[in-house]
Amino acid sequence: MERFRKTHGRRLDHEERMRKREAREGHKASKDAQNLRGLRAKLHQAKRHKEKIQMRKQIKAHEERNVKSASENDPKTPLPNYLLDRSNPAQAKALSTAVKNKRAEKAAKFAVPLPKVRGISEEEMFKVVSTGKKTAKKSWKRMVTKPTFVGPDFTRRPVKYERFIRPMGLRYKKANVTHPELGVTLQLPIVSVKKNPQQPLYTQLGVLSKGTIIEVNVSELGLVTAGGKVAWARYAQITNNCENDGCVNAVLLV
């Protein structure tokens, strides 16, 4: 095989095929574990048991790996000049660990209170509008049945070209935002809808469903950024079903 490979080379998509084969190994192992019977099942389980033990050992060794420092050496015995630079790799490891911890803290900072929300189908979100001479034939207009937010300078499109109708009675401009650390709830103006977890279309329409990330004006709270500047707007996540309660309740992401 090696001689053939040296002579003719490999397929152009060899790496991609190998990557896909490795990705399918888990599916194959799962299928075998469910379908094998008798002696083959026992052999398969014994093999998987050994693999899992090895994997746990590797994970444990990785977690217990400590940063080696120069302080481990006995301070009474002086080191020669050519051994003084041995502590540089330890410093590099310590710096790398510090950077990783900082990234982990930054990722945890934006952990939302509601990580999972119920999916909302388009049948529930939109109501078919069949009024009008041209609309009745093809029924291409939709009315949004959930609360929405539109900006202060929003103007509707002409009736002939408007596909999504957002009723005036379901538009909200303010939200009851709770600061989790201070335990204070204030009514703050909504600046924009940052992300609706359902789908990008709902974000574009400004739908305020449970779990939506909104941007609220916190200038009156007097919050300060890490650089010392006054924070003008912050993100918050909606925690209630606004169409049922008649108001928007949210938790500030600090």
mmCIF file of C-alpha atoms in Angstrom:
data_model
loop_
_atom_site.group_PDB
_atom_site.id
_atom_site.type_symbol
_atom_site.label_atom_id
_atom_site.label_comp_id
_atom_site.label_asym_id
_atom_site.label_seq_id
_atom_site.Cartn_x
_atom_site.Cartn_y
_atom_site.Cartn_z
ATOM 1 C CA MET A 1 0.000 0.000 0.000
ATOM 2 C CA GLU A 2 2.816 2.408 0.828
ATOM 3 C CA ARG A 3 4.528 1.708 -2.508
ATOM 4 C CA PHE A 4 1.267 2.281 -4.383
ATOM 5 C CA ARG A 5 0.716 5.516 -2.430
ATOM 6 C CA LYS A 6 4.222 6.744 -3.246
ATOM 7 C CA THR A 7 3.759 5.908 -6.916
ATOM 8 C CA HIS A 8 0.222 7.117 -7.556
ATOM 9 C CA GLY A 9 -0.601 9.313 -4.550
ATOM 10 C CA ARG A 10 -3.972 9.535 -2.826
ATOM 11 C CA ARG A 11 -7.423 10.651 -3.834
ATOM 12 C CA LEU A 12 -7.996 14.401 -3.807
ATOM 13 C CA ASP A 13 -10.741 14.033 -1.183
ATOM 14 C CA HIS A 14 -8.859 11.523 0.988
ATOM 15 C CA GLU A 15 -8.725 13.758 4.100
ATOM 16 C CA GLU A 16 -12.410 14.632 3.803
ATOM 17 C CA ARG A 17 -13.357 10.948 3.462
ATOM 18 C CA MET A 18 -11.252 10.048 6.499
ATOM 19 C CA ARG A 19 -12.845 12.866 8.518
ATOM 20 C CA LYS A 20 -16.343 11.697 7.596
ATOM 21 C CA ARG A 21 -15.455 8.083 8.399
ATOM 22 C CA GLU A 22 -14.252 9.105 11.864
ATOM 23 C CA ALA A 23 -17.420 11.152 12.365
ATOM 24 C CA ARG A 24 -19.539 8.083 11.508
ATOM 25 C CA GLU A 25 -17.721 5.825 13.991
ATOM 26 C CA GLY A 26 -19.957 6.955 16.847
ATOM 27 C CA HIS A 27 -23.118 6.155 14.893
ATOM 28 C CA LYS A 28 -21.767 2.723 13.943
ATOM 29 C CA ALA A 29 -20.809 1.925 17.563
ATOM 30 C CA SER A 30 -24.259 2.986 18.763
ATOM 31 C CA LYS A 31 -25.995 0.841 16.122
ATOM 32 C CA ASP A 32 -23.851 -2.189 16.981
ATOM 33 C CA ALA A 33 -24.515 -1.761 20.713
ATOM 34 C CA GLN A 34 -28.279 -1.800 20.063
ATOM 35 C CA ASN A 35 -28.403 -4.643 17.536
ATOM 36 C CA LEU A 36 -25.681 -7.132 18.515
ATOM 37 C CA ARG A 37 -26.756 -10.251 20.454
ATOM 38 C CA GLY A 38 -25.012 -13.043 22.335
ATOM 39 C CA LEU A 39 -21.216 -13.419 22.339
ATOM 40 C CA ARG A 40 -20.666 -10.592 19.847
ATOM 41 C CA ALA A 41 -22.541 -8.200 22.139
ATOM 42 C CA LYS A 42 -20.363 -9.231 25.101
ATOM 43 C CA LEU A 43 -17.156 -8.733 23.113
ATOM 44 C CA HIS A 44 -18.372 -5.355 21.867
ATOM 45 C CA GLN A 45 -19.270 -4.202 25.395
ATOM 46 C CA ALA A 46 -15.894 -5.345 26.747
ATOM 47 C CA LYS A 47 -14.105 -3.394 23.988
ATOM 48 C CA ARG A 48 -16.164 -0.237 24.649
ATOM 49 C CA HIS A 49 -15.557 -0.621 28.411
ATOM 50 C CA LYS A 50 -11.777 -0.614 27.889
ATOM 51 C CA GLU A 51 -12.017 2.408 25.568
ATOM 52 C CA LYS A 52 -14.056 4.356 28.134
ATOM 53 C CA ILE A 53 -11.582 3.525 30.929
ATOM 54 C CA GLN A 54 -8.723 4.767 28.749
ATOM 55 C CA MET A 55 -10.637 7.928 27.900
ATOM 56 C CA ARG A 56 -11.373 8.642 31.575
ATOM 57 C CA LYS A 57 -7.696 8.163 32.426
ATOM 58 C CA GLN A 58 -6.662 10.646 29.727
ATOM 59 C CA ILE A 59 -9.214 13.227 30.909
ATOM 60 C CA LYS A 60 -8.107 12.819 34.523
ATOM 61 C CA ALA A 61 -4.434 13.136 33.586
ATOM 62 C CA HIS A 62 -5.234 16.260 31.584
ATOM 63 C CA GLU A 63 -7.113 17.823 34.503
ATOM 64 C CA GLU A 64 -4.434 16.975 37.063
ATOM 65 C CA ARG A 65 -1.602 18.336 34.939
ATOM 66 C CA ASN A 66 -0.121 21.141 37.005
ATOM 67 C CA VAL A 67 1.960 24.048 35.846
ATOM 68 C CA LYS A 68 5.582 23.345 36.701
ATOM 69 C CA SER A 69 7.358 26.251 38.289
ATOM 70 C CA ALA A 70 10.893 26.960 39.386
ATOM 71 C CA SER A 71 9.748 26.929 43.021
ATOM 72 C CA GLU A 72 9.646 23.119 42.966
ATOM 73 C CA ASN A 73 13.410 23.028 42.953
ATOM 74 C CA ASP A 74 15.258 23.264 46.227
ATOM 75 C CA PRO A 75 16.165 26.957 46.702
ATOM 76 C CA LYS A 76 19.250 26.022 48.732
ATOM 77 C CA THR A 77 20.993 24.389 45.756
ATOM 78 C CA PRO A 78 21.992 27.072 43.218
ATOM 79 C CA LEU A 79 21.345 26.421 39.537
ATOM 80 C CA PRO A 80 23.993 26.837 36.842
ATOM 81 C CA ASN A 81 23.507 29.548 34.204
ATOM 82 C CA TYR A 82 22.437 27.177 31.451
ATOM 83 C CA LEU A 83 19.511 25.932 33.613
ATOM 84 C CA LEU A 84 18.159 29.349 34.599
ATOM 85 C CA ASP A 85 15.940 29.631 31.488
ATOM 86 C CA ARG A 86 14.115 26.387 32.264
ATOM 87 C CA SER A 87 11.315 28.346 33.959
ATOM 88 C CA ASN A 88 10.258 30.060 30.689
ATOM 89 C CA PRO A 89 8.049 27.153 29.495
ATOM 90 C CA ALA A 90 6.318 27.175 32.891
ATOM 91 C CA GLN A 91 5.625 30.903 32.527
ATOM 92 C CA ALA A 92 4.249 30.322 29.031
ATOM 93 C CA LYS A 93 1.951 27.591 30.376
ATOM 94 C CA ALA A 94 0.778 29.839 33.206
ATOM 95 C CA LEU A 95 0.060 32.647 30.735
ATOM 96 C CA SER A 96 -1.843 30.268 28.463
ATOM 97 C CA THR A 97 -3.918 29.027 31.417
ATOM 98 C CA ALA A 98 -4.707 32.597 32.455
ATOM 99 C CA VAL A 99 -5.894 33.435 28.923
ATOM 100 C CA LYS A 100 -8.083 30.315 28.823
ATOM 101 C CA ASN A 101 -9.627 31.157 32.206
ATOM 102 C CA LYS A 102 -10.309 34.713 31.058
ATOM 103 C CA ARG A 103 -12.068 33.436 27.923
ATOM 104 C CA ALA A 104 -14.142 31.016 30.004
ATOM 105 C CA GLU A 105 -15.191 33.846 32.331
ATOM 106 C CA LYS A 106 -16.133 35.996 29.346
ATOM 107 C CA ALA A 107 -18.257 33.189 27.908
ATOM 108 C CA ALA A 108 -19.935 32.573 31.268
ATOM 109 C CA LYS A 109 -20.671 36.287 31.631
ATOM 110 C CA PHE A 110 -23.181 36.112 28.781
ATOM 111 C CA ALA A 111 -24.957 32.960 30.007
ATOM 112 C CA VAL A 112 -28.675 33.678 29.683
ATOM 113 C CA PRO A 113 -31.243 32.895 32.417
ATOM 114 C CA LEU A 114 -33.410 30.853 29.994
ATOM 115 C CA PRO A 115 -31.100 28.695 27.838
ATOM 116 C CA LYS A 116 -34.005 26.675 26.338
ATOM 117 C CA VAL A 117 -37.378 27.912 25.125
ATOM 118 C CA ARG A 118 -40.416 26.316 23.504
ATOM 119 C CA GLY A 119 -40.460 26.487 19.722
ATOM 120 C CA ILE A 120 -43.179 28.582 18.086
ATOM 121 C CA SER A 121 -44.445 27.445 14.688
ATOM 122 C CA GLU A 122 -45.357 29.845 11.910
ATOM 123 C CA GLU A 123 -48.996 28.687 12.138
ATOM 124 C CA GLU A 124 -49.089 29.946 15.719
ATOM 125 C CA MET A 125 -47.082 33.087 15.008
ATOM 126 C CA PHE A 126 -48.906 34.278 11.871
ATOM 127 C CA LYS A 127 -52.567 34.547 10.995
ATOM 128 C CA VAL A 128 -53.541 34.427 7.310
ATOM 129 C CA VAL A 129 -55.086 37.689 6.094
ATOM 130 C CA SER A 130 -57.541 37.070 3.281
ATOM 131 C CA THR A 131 -59.122 40.516 2.917
ATOM 132 C CA GLY A 132 -58.801 42.687 -0.149
ATOM 133 C CA LYS A 133 -59.294 42.139 -3.835
ATOM 134 C CA LYS A 134 -55.844 40.729 -4.681
ATOM 135 C CA THR A 135 -55.014 39.191 -1.297
ATOM 136 C CA ALA A 136 -58.132 36.998 -1.153
ATOM 137 C CA LYS A 137 -57.075 35.041 -4.226
ATOM 138 C CA LYS A 138 -53.609 33.984 -3.072
ATOM 139 C CA SER A 139 -53.646 34.790 0.694
ATOM 140 C CA TRP A 140 -50.072 36.062 0.840
ATOM 141 C CA LYS A 141 -50.522 38.506 3.727
ATOM 142 C CA ARG A 142 -49.810 37.542 7.338
ATOM 143 C CA MET A 143 -50.749 39.183 10.626
ATOM 144 C CA VAL A 144 -48.367 38.731 13.572
ATOM 145 C CA THR A 145 -50.261 37.360 16.598
ATOM 146 C CA LYS A 146 -47.467 37.943 19.140
ATOM 147 C CA PRO A 147 -46.257 41.219 20.724
ATOM 148 C CA THR A 148 -43.694 43.113 18.686
ATOM 149 C CA PHE A 149 -41.344 46.086 18.944
ATOM 150 C CA VAL A 150 -40.837 48.648 16.198
ATOM 151 C CA GLY A 151 -38.542 51.654 16.356
ATOM 152 C CA PRO A 152 -39.743 55.228 16.891
ATOM 153 C CA ASP A 153 -39.134 56.165 13.235
ATOM 154 C CA PHE A 154 -41.030 53.156 11.859
ATOM 155 C CA THR A 155 -43.460 53.727 8.985
ATOM 156 C CA ARG A 156 -45.638 51.073 7.410
ATOM 157 C CA ARG A 157 -45.161 50.115 3.798
ATOM 158 C CA PRO A 158 -47.956 50.761 1.302
ATOM 159 C CA VAL A 159 -50.871 48.366 1.765
ATOM 160 C CA LYS A 160 -50.267 46.696 -1.599
ATOM 161 C CA TYR A 161 -46.685 45.773 -0.677
ATOM 162 C CA GLU A 162 -47.010 45.040 3.049
ATOM 163 C CA ARG A 163 -46.558 41.317 3.700
ATOM 164 C CA PHE A 164 -46.432 41.220 7.530
ATOM 165 C CA ILE A 165 -48.887 43.302 9.569
ATOM 166 C CA ARG A 166 -47.923 44.127 13.164
ATOM 167 C CA PRO A 167 -51.049 45.321 15.037
ATOM 168 C CA MET A 168 -50.778 48.577 16.987
ATOM 169 C CA GLY A 169 -52.370 46.979 20.073
ATOM 170 C CA LEU A 170 -49.544 44.399 20.314
ATOM 171 C CA ARG A 171 -46.623 46.826 20.037
ATOM 172 C CA TYR A 172 -44.538 47.446 23.163
ATOM 173 C CA LYS A 173 -42.064 50.241 23.845
ATOM 174 C CA LYS A 174 -41.089 49.511 27.471
ATOM 175 C CA ALA A 175 -40.078 46.465 29.496
ATOM 176 C CA ASN A 176 -40.025 45.652 33.221
ATOM 177 C CA VAL A 177 -36.335 44.826 33.666
ATOM 178 C CA THR A 178 -34.989 43.157 36.826
ATOM 179 C CA HIS A 179 -31.368 43.599 37.889
ATOM 180 C CA PRO A 180 -30.395 40.114 39.215
ATOM 181 C CA GLU A 181 -27.677 41.318 41.614
ATOM 182 C CA LEU A 182 -29.440 44.376 43.013
ATOM 183 C CA GLY A 183 -32.911 42.787 43.051
ATOM 184 C CA VAL A 184 -34.459 45.976 41.642
ATOM 185 C CA THR A 185 -37.095 46.087 38.885
ATOM 186 C CA LEU A 186 -37.441 49.164 36.685
ATOM 187 C CA GLN A 187 -39.491 50.013 33.624
ATOM 188 C CA LEU A 188 -36.973 50.803 30.879
ATOM 189 C CA PRO A 189 -37.431 51.762 27.207
ATOM 190 C CA ILE A 190 -36.688 49.054 24.637
ATOM 191 C CA VAL A 191 -33.979 50.091 22.147
ATOM 192 C CA SER A 192 -34.020 47.094 19.785
ATOM 193 C CA VAL A 193 -34.596 43.343 19.484
ATOM 194 C CA LYS A 194 -31.142 41.766 19.347
ATOM 195 C CA LYS A 195 -31.994 38.091 18.787
ATOM 196 C CA ASN A 196 -35.101 35.932 18.813
ATOM 197 C CA PRO A 197 -34.040 32.287 19.363
ATOM 198 C CA GLN A 198 -36.898 30.956 17.207
ATOM 199 C CA GLN A 199 -35.645 32.108 13.788
ATOM 200 C CA PRO A 200 -34.062 35.174 12.096
ATOM 201 C CA LEU A 201 -37.409 36.231 10.566
ATOM 202 C CA TYR A 202 -38.880 36.791 14.041
ATOM 203 C CA THR A 203 -35.805 38.857 14.957
ATOM 204 C CA GLN A 204 -36.255 40.965 11.831
ATOM 205 C CA LEU A 205 -39.936 41.544 12.664
ATOM 206 C CA GLY A 206 -39.083 42.408 16.299
ATOM 207 C CA VAL A 207 -41.232 39.666 17.856
ATOM 208 C CA LEU A 208 -41.120 39.681 21.682
ATOM 209 C CA SER A 209 -41.491 36.014 22.618
ATOM 210 C CA LYS A 210 -40.148 34.199 25.690
ATOM 211 C CA GLY A 211 -36.344 33.933 25.616
ATOM 212 C CA THR A 212 -35.808 36.850 23.215
ATOM 213 C CA ILE A 213 -32.702 38.993 23.811
ATOM 214 C CA ILE A 214 -33.612 42.688 23.758
ATOM 215 C CA GLU A 215 -31.559 45.855 24.213
ATOM 216 C CA VAL A 216 -32.843 48.270 26.853
ATOM 217 C CA ASN A 217 -31.862 51.839 27.742
ATOM 218 C CA VAL A 218 -30.079 51.767 31.130
ATOM 219 C CA SER A 219 -28.791 55.354 31.156
ATOM 220 C CA GLU A 220 -30.847 56.219 34.250
ATOM 221 C CA LEU A 221 -29.382 53.258 36.198
ATOM 222 C CA GLY A 222 -25.899 54.779 36.128
ATOM 223 C CA LEU A 223 -24.125 51.544 35.164
ATOM 224 C CA VAL A 224 -20.450 51.900 34.277
ATOM 225 C CA THR A 225 -18.425 49.789 31.833
ATOM 226 C CA ALA A 226 -15.011 48.270 32.601
ATOM 227 C CA GLY A 227 -13.377 51.256 30.881
ATOM 228 C CA GLY A 228 -15.138 53.715 33.192
ATOM 229 C CA LYS A 229 -17.696 55.003 30.689
ATOM 230 C CA VAL A 230 -21.402 55.230 31.465
ATOM 231 C CA ALA A 231 -23.314 52.338 29.853
ATOM 232 C CA TRP A 232 -26.137 53.602 27.667
ATOM 233 C CA ALA A 233 -27.746 50.285 26.697
ATOM 234 C CA ARG A 234 -27.535 46.711 27.943
ATOM 235 C CA TYR A 235 -28.955 43.345 26.876
ATOM 236 C CA ALA A 236 -31.811 41.648 28.719
ATOM 237 C CA GLN A 237 -33.725 38.402 28.186
ATOM 238 C CA ILE A 238 -37.512 38.192 28.216
ATOM 239 C CA THR A 239 -38.727 35.702 30.841
ATOM 240 C CA ASN A 240 -42.517 35.714 30.366
ATOM 241 C CA ASN A 241 -45.124 35.132 27.675
ATOM 242 C CA CYS A 242 -45.952 38.751 26.865
ATOM 243 C CA GLU A 243 -49.182 37.979 25.001
ATOM 244 C CA ASN A 244 -50.623 36.348 28.144
ATOM 245 C CA ASP A 245 -49.462 38.908 30.725
ATOM 246 C CA GLY A 246 -49.906 42.116 28.750
ATOM 247 C CA CYS A 247 -46.408 43.333 29.654
ATOM 248 C CA VAL A 248 -42.761 42.522 28.943
ATOM 249 C CA ASN A 249 -40.754 41.141 31.886
ATOM 250 C CA ALA A 250 -37.002 40.705 31.409
ATOM 251 C CA VAL A 251 -33.800 39.965 33.348
ATOM 252 C CA LEU A 252 -30.737 42.141 32.755
ATOM 253 C CA LEU A 253 -27.661 40.267 31.538
ATOM 254 C CA VAL A 254 -24.821 41.553 33.733
#
